[in-house]
mmCIF file of C-alpha atoms and ligand atoms in Angstrom:
data_model
loop_
_atom_site.group_PDB
_atom_site.id
_atom_site.type_symbol
_atom_site.label_atom_id
_atom_site.label_comp_id
_atom_site.label_asym_id
_atom_site.label_seq_id
_atom_site.Cartn_x
_atom_site.Cartn_y
_atom_site.Cartn_z
ATOM 1 C CA UNK S 465 0.178 0.184 0.382
ATOM 2 C CA UNK S 466 1.199 3.683 -1.120
ATOM 3 C CA UNK S 467 -1.315 5.773 -1.367
ATOM 4 C CA UNK S 468 -0.280 9.433 -0.970
ATOM 5 C CA UNK S 469 -2.502 12.713 -0.714
ATOM 6 C CA UNK S 470 -1.593 15.991 -0.618
ATOM 7 C CA UNK S 471 -4.238 18.432 0.875
ATOM 8 C CA UNK S 472 -4.361 21.701 0.182
ATOM 9 C CA UNK S 473 -0.128 22.233 -0.315
ATOM 10 C CA UNK S 474 0.859 25.498 -0.707
ATOM 11 C CA UNK S 475 4.768 27.034 -0.766
ATOM 12 C CA UNK S 476 6.078 30.236 -0.852
ATOM 13 C CA UNK S 477 9.431 31.418 -1.099
ATOM 14 C CA UNK S 478 9.758 35.419 0.199
ATOM 15 C CA UNK S 479 6.489 37.048 -1.822
ATOM 16 C CA UNK S 480 6.835 34.259 -4.385
ATOM 17 C CA UNK S 481 4.104 31.637 -4.153
ATOM 18 C CA UNK S 482 5.740 28.908 -6.066
ATOM 19 C CA UNK S 483 2.805 26.416 -5.190
ATOM 20 C CA UNK S 484 -0.453 27.928 -4.025
ATOM 21 C CA UNK S 485 -3.085 25.553 -3.151
ATOM 22 C CA UNK S 486 -2.784 22.004 -4.722
ATOM 23 C CA UNK S 487 -5.104 18.814 -3.469
ATOM 24 C CA UNK S 488 -3.972 15.541 -5.134
ATOM 25 C CA UNK S 489 -5.212 11.653 -4.266
ATOM 26 C CA UNK S 490 -2.810 9.504 -5.765
ATOM 27 C CA UNK S 491 -3.860 5.812 -5.672
ATOM 28 C CA UNK S 492 -1.567 3.082 -4.898
ATOM 29 C CA UNK S 493 0.552 1.459 -7.851
ATOM 30 C CA UNK S 494 -0.373 4.496 -9.526
ATOM 31 C CA UNK S 495 1.871 6.288 -12.481
ATOM 32 C CA UNK S 496 1.087 10.084 -11.746
ATOM 33 C CA UNK S 497 2.477 12.968 -13.740
ATOM 34 C CA UNK S 498 2.638 16.520 -12.613
ATOM 35 C CA UNK S 499 2.518 18.117 -15.830
ATOM 36 C CA UNK S 500 2.858 22.153 -16.430
ATOM 37 C CA UNK S 501 5.585 24.706 -18.363
ATOM 38 C CA UNK S 502 8.303 25.822 -16.570
ATOM 39 C CA UNK S 503 7.680 27.813 -13.386
ATOM 40 C CA UNK S 504 4.419 26.353 -12.310
ATOM 41 C CA UNK S 505 5.430 24.394 -9.214
ATOM 42 C CA UNK S 506 5.715 21.176 -10.262
ATOM 43 C CA UNK S 507 9.159 20.494 -8.630
ATOM 44 C CA UNK S 508 8.601 22.364 -5.388
ATOM 45 C CA UNK S 509 5.457 20.100 -5.491
ATOM 46 C CA UNK S 510 7.613 17.035 -5.766
ATOM 47 C CA UNK S 511 10.579 18.528 -3.564
ATOM 48 C CA UNK S 512 7.789 18.923 -0.368
ATOM 49 C CA UNK S 513 6.969 15.364 -1.669
ATOM 50 C CA UNK S 514 10.659 14.551 -1.043
ATOM 51 C CA UNK S 515 10.850 16.227 2.407
ATOM 52 C CA UNK S 516 13.661 18.026 0.464
ATOM 53 C CA UNK S 517 10.953 21.572 0.758
ATOM 54 C CA UNK S 518 9.347 22.211 3.682
ATOM 55 C CA UNK S 519 5.598 22.793 3.324
ATOM 56 C CA UNK S 520 4.176 26.896 4.021
ATOM 57 C CA UNK S 521 0.474 25.233 4.204
ATOM 58 C CA UNK S 522 -1.544 22.007 3.906
ATOM 59 C CA UNK S 523 -0.584 18.518 4.582
ATOM 60 C CA UNK S 524 0.921 15.477 2.807
ATOM 61 C CA UNK S 525 -0.326 11.919 4.018
ATOM 62 C CA UNK S 526 1.307 8.469 3.045
ATOM 63 C CA UNK S 527 -1.634 5.801 3.530
ATOM 64 C CA UNK S 528 -4.306 8.164 5.527
ATOM 65 C CA UNK S 529 -0.291 9.061 7.698
ATOM 66 C CA UNK S 530 0.576 11.841 8.160
ATOM 67 C CA UNK S 531 4.691 12.308 6.707
ATOM 68 C CA UNK S 532 4.168 17.050 6.050
ATOM 69 C CA UNK S 533 7.368 17.037 8.432
ATOM 70 C CA UNK S 534 8.943 13.739 8.234
ATOM 71 C CA UNK S 535 12.654 13.777 7.371
ATOM 72 C CA UNK S 536 13.411 12.588 3.776
ATOM 73 C CA UNK S 537 14.578 9.293 4.658
ATOM 74 C CA UNK S 538 11.814 8.903 7.028
ATOM 75 C CA UNK S 539 9.534 8.838 4.147
ATOM 76 C CA UNK S 540 10.166 5.430 1.849
ATOM 77 C CA UNK S 541 10.368 7.716 -1.174
ATOM 78 C CA UNK S 542 13.553 7.518 -3.434
ATOM 79 C CA UNK S 543 14.107 10.563 -5.944
ATOM 80 C CA UNK S 544 15.687 10.218 -9.684
ATOM 81 C CA UNK S 545 16.852 14.103 -10.519
ATOM 82 C CA UNK S 546 16.783 16.031 -13.746
ATOM 83 C CA UNK S 547 20.750 15.551 -13.092
ATOM 84 C CA UNK S 548 20.980 12.683 -11.726
ATOM 85 C CA UNK S 549 23.206 13.335 -8.778
ATOM 86 C CA UNK S 550 24.919 10.443 -8.755
ATOM 87 C CA UNK S 551 28.338 10.815 -6.833
ATOM 88 C CA UNK S 552 31.326 11.202 -9.439
ATOM 89 C CA UNK S 553 34.188 10.296 -7.300
ATOM 90 C CA UNK S 554 32.515 6.991 -6.908
ATOM 91 C CA UNK S 555 32.002 3.586 -9.050
ATOM 92 C CA UNK S 556 28.841 2.471 -10.425
ATOM 93 C CA UNK S 557 28.461 -0.242 -7.581
ATOM 94 C CA UNK S 558 29.141 3.019 -4.676
ATOM 95 C CA UNK S 559 26.441 5.033 -6.256
ATOM 96 C CA UNK S 560 23.919 2.140 -5.874
ATOM 97 C CA UNK S 561 25.129 0.521 -2.951
ATOM 98 C CA UNK S 562 25.352 3.996 -0.774
ATOM 99 C CA UNK S 563 22.038 4.142 0.900
ATOM 100 C CA UNK S 564 22.258 0.750 1.353
ATOM 101 C CA UNK S 565 25.460 1.474 3.222
ATOM 102 C CA UNK S 566 24.778 4.138 5.411
ATOM 103 C CA UNK S 567 22.152 2.118 6.474
ATOM 104 C CA UNK S 568 24.375 -0.388 7.666
ATOM 105 C CA UNK S 569 22.972 -3.232 5.808
ATOM 106 C CA UNK S 570 24.583 -6.347 5.615
ATOM 107 C CA UNK S 571 27.486 -6.420 2.995
ATOM 108 C CA UNK S 572 26.182 -9.514 1.594
ATOM 109 C CA UNK S 573 22.803 -8.031 1.200
ATOM 110 C CA UNK S 574 24.114 -4.824 -0.246
ATOM 111 C CA UNK S 575 25.818 -7.515 -2.861
ATOM 112 C CA UNK S 576 22.631 -9.097 -3.770
ATOM 113 C CA UNK S 577 20.548 -6.031 -4.421
ATOM 114 C CA UNK S 578 23.061 -3.994 -5.852
ATOM 115 C CA UNK S 579 23.512 -6.831 -8.733
ATOM 116 C CA UNK S 580 19.626 -7.833 -9.155
ATOM 117 C CA UNK S 581 18.702 -3.952 -9.698
ATOM 118 C CA UNK S 582 22.217 -3.824 -11.644
ATOM 119 C CA UNK S 583 21.142 -6.706 -13.922
ATOM 120 C CA UNK S 584 17.698 -5.463 -14.234
ATOM 121 C CA UNK S 585 19.099 -1.957 -15.512
ATOM 122 C CA UNK S 586 21.617 -3.596 -17.620
ATOM 123 C CA UNK S 587 24.504 -2.148 -16.311
ATOM 124 C CA UNK S 588 25.997 -4.946 -14.131
ATOM 125 C CA UNK S 589 28.693 -5.255 -16.970
ATOM 126 C CA UNK S 590 29.373 -1.418 -15.491
ATOM 127 C CA UNK S 591 29.515 -2.011 -12.274
ATOM 128 C CA UNK S 592 33.603 -0.848 -12.034
ATOM 129 C CA UNK S 593 33.095 1.981 -13.559
ATOM 130 C CA UNK S 594 33.556 5.607 -12.572
ATOM 131 C CA UNK S 595 30.378 8.262 -13.449
ATOM 132 C CA UNK S 596 32.399 10.211 -15.693
ATOM 133 C CA UNK S 597 32.973 7.078 -18.298
ATOM 134 C CA UNK S 598 29.474 6.755 -18.821
ATOM 135 C CA UNK S 599 27.121 8.068 -21.554
ATOM 136 C CA UNK S 600 24.173 10.103 -20.641
ATOM 137 C CA UNK S 601 21.530 7.308 -20.849
ATOM 138 C CA UNK S 602 24.026 4.525 -18.365
ATOM 139 C CA UNK S 603 24.056 7.453 -16.087
ATOM 140 C CA UNK S 604 20.182 8.151 -15.995
ATOM 141 C CA UNK S 605 20.038 3.701 -15.551
ATOM 142 C CA UNK S 606 22.683 3.962 -12.497
ATOM 143 C CA UNK S 607 19.984 7.048 -11.465
ATOM 144 C CA UNK S 608 17.282 4.828 -11.692
ATOM 145 C CA UNK S 609 19.234 1.793 -10.210
ATOM 146 C CA UNK S 610 20.418 3.809 -7.236
ATOM 147 C CA UNK S 611 16.883 4.475 -6.589
ATOM 148 C CA UNK S 612 15.717 1.209 -7.363
ATOM 149 C CA UNK S 613 17.899 -0.813 -4.948
ATOM 150 C CA UNK S 614 16.223 1.181 -1.311
ATOM 151 C CA UNK S 615 12.635 -0.705 -2.850
ATOM 152 C CA UNK S 616 11.055 2.600 -1.780
ATOM 153 C CA UNK S 617 7.175 3.122 -1.443
ATOM 154 C CA UNK S 618 7.424 5.928 -3.796
ATOM 155 C CA UNK S 619 9.228 7.032 -7.263
ATOM 156 C CA UNK S 620 10.158 11.101 -7.413
ATOM 157 C CA UNK S 621 10.892 11.288 -10.505
ATOM 158 C CA UNK S 622 11.846 15.253 -11.578
ATOM 159 C CA UNK S 623 12.318 15.650 -15.334
ATOM 160 C CA UNK S 624 15.072 12.777 -15.398
ATOM 161 C CA UNK S 625 14.665 12.683 -19.586
ATOM 162 C CA UNK S 626 15.190 16.061 -20.168
ATOM 163 C CA UNK S 627 19.056 16.023 -20.331
ATOM 164 C CA UNK S 628 19.316 12.935 -22.617
ATOM 165 C CA UNK S 629 18.928 13.071 -27.299
ATOM 166 C CA UNK S 630 15.700 12.571 -28.413
ATOM 167 C CA UNK S 631 16.338 8.666 -29.033
ATOM 168 C CA UNK S 632 17.115 8.114 -26.305
ATOM 169 C CA UNK S 633 14.690 9.988 -24.581
ATOM 170 C CA UNK S 634 12.338 8.092 -26.157
ATOM 171 C CA UNK S 635 13.953 4.755 -25.149
ATOM 172 C CA UNK S 636 14.587 5.511 -21.692
ATOM 173 C CA UNK S 637 10.228 6.738 -21.599
ATOM 174 C CA UNK S 638 9.898 2.914 -21.745
ATOM 175 C CA UNK S 639 12.197 1.641 -19.879
ATOM 176 C CA UNK S 640 10.485 3.550 -17.325
ATOM 177 C CA UNK S 641 7.107 2.176 -18.082
ATOM 178 C CA UNK S 642 8.294 -1.078 -18.500
ATOM 179 C CA UNK S 643 10.398 -0.748 -14.843
ATOM 180 C CA UNK S 644 6.877 0.358 -13.222
ATOM 181 C CA UNK S 645 4.796 -1.997 -14.903
ATOM 182 C CA UNK S 646 7.261 -4.498 -13.065
ATOM 183 C CA UNK S 647 7.244 -3.161 -9.846
ATOM 184 C CA UNK S 648 4.077 -1.270 -10.023
ATOM 185 C CA UNK S 649 5.686 1.077 -7.424
ATOM 186 C CA UNK S 650 3.606 4.417 -6.922
ATOM 187 C CA UNK S 651 5.480 6.860 -9.375
ATOM 188 C CA UNK S 652 4.994 10.820 -9.505
ATOM 189 C CA UNK S 653 6.491 11.953 -12.440
ATOM 190 C CA UNK S 654 7.250 15.625 -13.156
ATOM 191 C CA UNK S 655 7.464 16.986 -16.490
ATOM 192 C CA UNK S 656 6.500 19.558 -19.315
ATOM 193 C CA UNK S 657 6.967 17.417 -21.940
ATOM 194 C CA UNK S 658 2.506 16.230 -22.588
ATOM 195 C CA UNK S 659 3.943 13.660 -24.920
ATOM 196 C CA UNK S 660 5.986 12.026 -22.296
ATOM 197 C CA UNK S 661 3.113 12.449 -19.655
ATOM 198 C CA UNK S 662 0.515 10.760 -21.763
ATOM 199 C CA UNK S 663 2.647 8.111 -22.783
ATOM 200 C CA UNK S 664 3.634 7.175 -19.334
ATOM 201 C CA UNK S 665 0.765 8.189 -17.218
ATOM 202 C CA UNK S 666 -2.496 6.229 -15.519
ATOM 203 C CA UNK S 667 -2.911 10.145 -14.012
ATOM 204 C CA UNK S 668 -2.231 13.509 -15.092
ATOM 205 C CA UNK S 669 -1.978 16.622 -12.823
ATOM 206 C CA UNK S 670 -1.584 19.837 -15.646
ATOM 207 C CA UNK S 671 -0.285 22.128 -13.504
ATOM 208 C CA UNK S 672 -0.542 26.322 -13.956
ATOM 209 C CA UNK S 673 0.707 29.039 -11.457
ATOM 210 C CA UNK S 674 1.013 26.876 -8.488
ATOM 211 C CA UNK S 675 -2.295 25.446 -9.125
ATOM 212 C CA UNK S 676 -3.749 22.279 -10.644
ATOM 213 C CA UNK S 677 -5.763 22.913 -13.943
ATOM 214 C CA UNK S 678 -6.977 19.551 -14.019
ATOM 215 C CA UNK S 679 -6.734 16.359 -12.447
ATOM 216 C CA UNK S 680 -7.738 12.920 -13.447
ATOM 217 C CA UNK S 681 -7.252 9.500 -16.241
ATOM 218 C CA UNK S 682 -4.432 10.388 -18.952
ATOM 219 C CA UNK S 683 -7.257 9.990 -21.456
ATOM 220 C CA UNK S 684 -9.921 12.059 -19.646
ATOM 221 C CA UNK S 685 -8.038 14.954 -19.696
ATOM 222 C CA UNK S 686 -7.116 14.748 -23.360
ATOM 223 C CA UNK S 687 -10.786 13.840 -24.027
ATOM 224 C CA UNK S 688 -12.966 16.243 -22.117
ATOM 225 C CA UNK S 689 -10.320 19.128 -20.809
ATOM 226 C CA UNK S 690 -12.358 21.232 -17.929
ATOM 227 C CA UNK S 691 -9.654 24.325 -19.524
ATOM 228 C CA UNK S 692 -9.078 25.707 -22.609
ATOM 229 C CA UNK S 693 -5.760 25.877 -21.337
ATOM 230 C CA UNK S 694 -5.626 21.966 -20.401
ATOM 231 C CA UNK S 695 -7.076 21.236 -24.337
ATOM 232 C CA UNK S 696 -4.520 23.597 -25.692
ATOM 233 C CA UNK S 697 -1.424 22.112 -23.431
ATOM 234 C CA UNK S 698 -2.190 18.456 -24.192
ATOM 235 C CA UNK S 699 -2.269 16.420 -27.287
ATOM 236 C CA UNK S 700 -0.343 16.853 -30.390
ATOM 237 C CA UNK S 701 -0.981 18.718 -32.810
ATOM 238 C CA UNK S 702 -2.011 21.228 -30.686
ATOM 239 C CA UNK S 703 -6.053 21.614 -30.228
ATOM 240 C CA UNK S 704 -7.558 23.958 -33.348
ATOM 241 C CA UNK S 705 -9.643 26.866 -31.807
ATOM 242 C CA UNK S 706 -12.058 28.899 -33.894
ATOM 243 C CA UNK S 707 -12.899 31.886 -32.110
ATOM 244 C CA UNK S 708 -17.287 33.315 -32.061
ATOM 245 C CA UNK S 709 -20.368 33.188 -30.705
ATOM 246 C CA UNK S 710 -22.244 30.116 -30.564
ATOM 247 C CA UNK S 711 -26.255 29.522 -30.142
ATOM 248 C CA UNK S 712 -27.639 26.752 -29.224
ATOM 249 C CA UNK S 713 -31.352 27.020 -29.755
ATOM 250 C CA UNK S 714 -34.029 26.556 -27.429
ATOM 251 C CA UNK S 715 -36.215 24.269 -29.619
ATOM 252 C CA UNK S 716 -34.361 20.880 -30.847
ATOM 253 C CA UNK S 717 -30.896 21.895 -29.764
ATOM 254 C CA UNK S 718 -29.522 23.329 -32.896
ATOM 255 C CA UNK S 719 -26.138 24.810 -32.797
ATOM 256 C CA UNK S 720 -24.955 27.260 -34.612
ATOM 257 C CA UNK S 721 -21.410 28.632 -34.844
ATOM 258 C CA UNK S 722 -20.508 32.729 -35.921
ATOM 259 C CA UNK S 723 -16.907 33.364 -36.163
ATOM 260 C CA UNK S 724 -15.504 36.435 -38.335
ATOM 261 C CA UNK S 725 -16.676 35.009 -42.651
ATOM 262 C CA UNK S 726 -17.943 31.834 -40.641
ATOM 263 C CA UNK S 727 -20.188 30.045 -40.390
ATOM 264 C CA UNK S 728 -21.004 26.169 -38.816
ATOM 265 C CA UNK S 729 -23.924 24.858 -38.058
ATOM 266 C CA UNK S 730 -25.279 21.418 -36.748
ATOM 267 C CA UNK S 731 -28.795 19.726 -36.327
ATOM 268 C CA UNK S 732 -30.500 19.209 -32.823
ATOM 269 C CA UNK S 733 -29.860 15.910 -31.104
ATOM 270 C CA UNK S 734 -31.815 14.360 -29.053
ATOM 271 C CA UNK S 735 -29.763 14.297 -26.198
ATOM 272 C CA UNK S 736 -28.760 18.293 -26.365
ATOM 273 C CA UNK S 737 -28.105 19.528 -22.848
ATOM 274 C CA UNK S 738 -28.189 23.631 -22.217
ATOM 275 C CA UNK S 739 -30.369 24.090 -25.092
ATOM 276 C CA UNK S 740 -30.360 28.265 -24.620
ATOM 277 C CA UNK S 741 -26.723 28.263 -24.568
ATOM 278 C CA UNK S 742 -25.119 31.311 -26.331
ATOM 279 C CA UNK S 743 -22.074 33.767 -26.092
ATOM 280 C CA UNK S 744 -18.359 34.309 -26.946
ATOM 281 C CA UNK S 745 -16.530 30.861 -26.657
ATOM 282 C CA UNK S 746 -13.497 29.265 -28.159
ATOM 283 C CA UNK S 747 -14.309 25.764 -29.889
ATOM 284 C CA UNK S 748 -11.658 23.297 -29.628
ATOM 285 C CA UNK S 749 -11.152 20.555 -32.464
ATOM 286 C CA UNK S 750 -8.934 17.946 -32.096
ATOM 287 C CA UNK S 751 -6.873 17.208 -35.621
ATOM 288 C CA UNK S 752 -8.564 13.002 -35.274
ATOM 289 C CA UNK S 753 -12.387 14.543 -34.453
ATOM 290 C CA UNK S 754 -11.933 17.362 -38.190
ATOM 291 C CA UNK S 755 -12.326 15.130 -41.350
ATOM 292 C CA UNK S 756 -11.075 16.510 -44.294
ATOM 293 C CA UNK S 757 -13.492 16.385 -47.717
ATOM 294 C CA UNK S 758 -14.066 17.903 -51.077
ATOM 295 C CA UNK S 759 -15.029 21.001 -51.445
ATOM 296 C CA UNK S 760 -17.875 20.884 -53.007
ATOM 297 C CA UNK S 761 -18.975 17.989 -50.490
ATOM 298 C CA UNK S 762 -19.281 20.993 -48.026
ATOM 299 C CA UNK S 763 -22.670 20.656 -45.552
ATOM 300 C CA UNK S 764 -23.509 23.218 -42.943
ATOM 301 C CA UNK S 765 -20.477 21.665 -40.198
ATOM 302 C CA UNK S 766 -18.149 22.272 -42.514
ATOM 303 C CA UNK S 767 -15.523 25.112 -42.547
ATOM 304 C CA UNK S 768 -14.319 25.422 -46.194
ATOM 305 C CA UNK S 769 -10.546 26.845 -46.711
ATOM 306 C CA UNK S 770 -7.442 26.432 -48.026
ATOM 307 C CA UNK S 771 -4.434 24.288 -47.085
ATOM 308 C CA UNK S 772 -1.607 26.399 -45.465
ATOM 309 C CA UNK S 773 0.752 23.723 -44.052
ATOM 310 C CA UNK S 774 1.101 20.020 -44.794
ATOM 311 C CA UNK S 775 2.949 18.304 -41.934
ATOM 312 C CA UNK S 776 3.845 14.299 -42.760
ATOM 313 C CA UNK S 777 5.363 12.528 -40.261
ATOM 314 C CA UNK S 778 4.921 8.849 -42.436
ATOM 315 C CA UNK S 779 1.735 7.208 -39.843
ATOM 316 C CA UNK S 780 -0.355 10.339 -40.687
ATOM 317 C CA UNK S 781 -0.521 13.710 -42.301
ATOM 318 C CA UNK S 782 -1.931 16.705 -40.641
ATOM 319 C CA UNK S 783 -3.247 19.339 -42.091
ATOM 320 C CA UNK S 784 -3.871 22.825 -41.708
ATOM 321 C CA UNK S 785 -6.647 24.753 -43.040
ATOM 322 C CA UNK S 786 -6.841 28.350 -43.397
ATOM 323 C CA UNK S 787 -10.038 30.382 -43.805
ATOM 324 C CA UNK S 788 -9.645 33.986 -43.101
ATOM 325 C CA UNK S 789 -8.271 34.656 -39.433
ATOM 326 C CA UNK S 790 -9.741 30.642 -38.887
ATOM 327 C CA UNK S 791 -6.906 27.779 -38.859
ATOM 328 C CA UNK S 792 -8.036 23.975 -38.118
ATOM 329 C CA UNK S 793 -5.916 21.129 -38.213
ATOM 330 C CA UNK S 794 -6.961 17.947 -39.584
ATOM 331 C CA UNK S 795 -5.404 14.567 -39.874
ATOM 332 C CA UNK S 796 -5.591 12.616 -42.733
ATOM 333 C CA UNK S 797 -4.189 9.402 -43.921
ATOM 334 C CA UNK S 798 -0.471 9.684 -45.311
ATOM 335 C CA UNK S 799 -1.351 8.456 -48.579
ATOM 336 C CA UNK S 800 -4.220 10.856 -49.398
ATOM 337 C CA UNK S 801 -3.672 13.259 -52.171
ATOM 338 C CA UNK S 802 -3.789 16.701 -50.550
ATOM 339 C CA UNK S 803 -1.705 19.939 -51.908
ATOM 340 C CA UNK S 804 -0.505 23.040 -50.447
ATOM 341 C CA UNK S 805 -2.981 25.491 -51.402
ATOM 342 C CA UNK S 806 -6.204 23.266 -52.733
ATOM 343 C CA UNK S 807 -9.137 24.210 -51.423
ATOM 344 C CA UNK S 808 -10.865 21.765 -49.470
ATOM 345 C CA UNK S 809 -13.493 21.264 -46.802
ATOM 346 C CA UNK S 810 -13.197 20.829 -42.873
ATOM 347 C CA UNK S 811 -16.020 18.426 -41.372
ATOM 348 C CA UNK S 812 -16.382 18.856 -37.788
ATOM 349 C CA UNK S 813 -17.851 16.310 -36.044
ATOM 350 C CA UNK S 814 -20.502 18.305 -33.357
ATOM 351 C CA UNK S 815 -20.472 15.300 -30.655
ATOM 352 C CA UNK S 816 -16.346 15.693 -30.674
ATOM 353 C CA UNK S 817 -16.025 19.595 -29.949
ATOM 354 C CA UNK S 818 -15.085 21.236 -26.821
ATOM 355 C CA UNK S 819 -16.961 24.054 -26.087
ATOM 356 C CA UNK S 820 -14.643 26.591 -24.073
ATOM 357 C CA UNK S 821 -15.748 29.940 -22.426
ATOM 358 C CA UNK S 822 -14.104 32.533 -24.065
ATOM 359 C CA UNK S 823 -13.762 34.940 -20.775
ATOM 360 C CA UNK S 824 -12.796 32.251 -17.645
ATOM 361 C CA UNK S 825 -12.384 29.435 -20.861
ATOM 362 C CA UNK S 826 -14.400 26.929 -18.613
ATOM 363 C CA UNK S 827 -15.773 24.354 -20.630
ATOM 364 C CA UNK S 828 -19.029 24.633 -21.484
ATOM 365 C CA UNK S 829 -21.652 21.612 -21.896
ATOM 366 C CA UNK S 830 -23.435 21.686 -24.617
HETATM 367 P P1 ATP M 1236 10.764 23.605 -14.011
HETATM 368 O O1 ATP M 1236 10.391 23.096 -14.721
HETATM 369 O O2 ATP M 1236 11.427 25.033 -15.200
HETATM 370 O O3 ATP M 1236 11.902 23.461 -13.027
HETATM 371 P P2 ATP M 1236 8.914 23.871 -12.051
HETATM 372 O O4 ATP M 1236 7.439 24.021 -12.810
HETATM 373 O O5 ATP M 1236 9.345 23.072 -11.577
HETATM 374 O O6 ATP M 1236 9.639 24.874 -13.615
HETATM 375 P P3 ATP M 1236 9.416 25.160 -9.546
HETATM 376 O O7 ATP M 1236 11.061 25.086 -9.444
HETATM 377 O O8 ATP M 1236 8.816 24.530 -8.783
HETATM 378 O O9 ATP M 1236 8.601 24.961 -11.070
HETATM 379 O O10 ATP M 1236 9.078 27.168 -9.366
HETATM 380 C C1 ATP M 1236 7.656 27.278 -9.308
HETATM 381 C C2 ATP M 1236 8.301 28.969 -8.738
HETATM 382 O O11 ATP M 1236 8.859 29.235 -7.582
HETATM 383 C C3 ATP M 1236 8.728 29.492 -9.656
HETATM 384 O O12 ATP M 1236 8.162 31.358 -9.859
HETATM 385 C C4 ATP M 1236 10.248 29.800 -9.196
HETATM 386 O O13 ATP M 1236 11.216 30.926 -9.862
HETATM 387 C C5 ATP M 1236 9.989 29.694 -7.829
HETATM 388 N N1 ATP M 1236 11.021 29.475 -6.963
HETATM 389 C C6 ATP M 1236 10.872 28.112 -7.148
HETATM 390 N N2 ATP M 1236 12.203 27.935 -5.854
HETATM 391 C C7 ATP M 1236 12.855 28.918 -5.473
HETATM 392 C C8 ATP M 1236 13.549 28.834 -4.488
HETATM 393 N N3 ATP M 1236 14.485 28.382 -3.974
HETATM 394 N N4 ATP M 1236 13.751 30.368 -3.857
HETATM 395 C C9 ATP M 1236 12.687 31.639 -4.694
HETATM 396 N N5 ATP M 1236 11.355 31.156 -5.664
HETATM 397 C C10 ATP M 1236 11.464 29.694 -6.195
#
């Protein structure tokens, strides 16, 4: 059992409120990511969990027991840092064994545990090497081994992959995921990379300016972002946003969107809620929910415009279609016959629309 709770946790450094109010329940075995741009308070939150930073307000609980003021070594958590924080003057064995020696673990047991994790992380052939003789990826493995050998209740990862080149980063990401599937230890991971968060996480907490904007299952956060900020932060390519006015008629629920030089309409449907909604909105559409059609097949739910950009990725191609000030990106098959400058239609499925209040950014149920 390793359930972690943060209850109204806040941290100030003088007049800087790094973390304003974070409440999170992290279930046993879960892989949770704190995701957000630089400076939003991710690392400070992780440091408070580790006991490296004192909490200004709020509580931290581990399996229901308050640990807010416990020393780092009493918490049963192991942290993997961005810069690895390995001891450069020691060899790999010494680095991995360090925490066990500190605890006066019997020599034979240290040997056995170091060998076991070294094997699991494929650094068993490097045990006598000095840290300076290792590549970035190997150092990362040693840092993981050093955390793993402690057999912690909770792993804390502070952007552990950000110093690696793109290819290695992708590989290590998979290894961390596999490791979690094997060990099933509760893991809390900090990153600003939304793709990394989506790939690794069971749950994602999207942070901004010291608060959690949304916390939920990774797929729910992607499919039902509760705020414009979350919708546009998560997802690649970025969610397209059309600015305009939306009206949902009280009779039958027909929805009409009007932006500058653009009108889109969808007939009413039985399940429509919030009839009579009207106002300035940001209409969000994900590329996989925008369907390219020939311009002559355009219906009332279709934006007609010109192809301004093609992004072929091999597996998919993303097509940016522009009409005046509006721009929308659609996903098409890689072999689709689409060309720069073509006039095309983008059909938008009403059921997949994300409607956000323009002023507050909050999601509207339409
Ligand atoms: P990054 O991804 O760049 O590490 P982050 O989301 O992890 O960013 P934090 O490092 O937690 O953000 O910092 C949050 C805010 O608190 C920032 O404005 C930062 O400048 C400030 N801050 C962090 N540590 C301190 C400190 N020791 N003293 C003063 N301000 C700090």
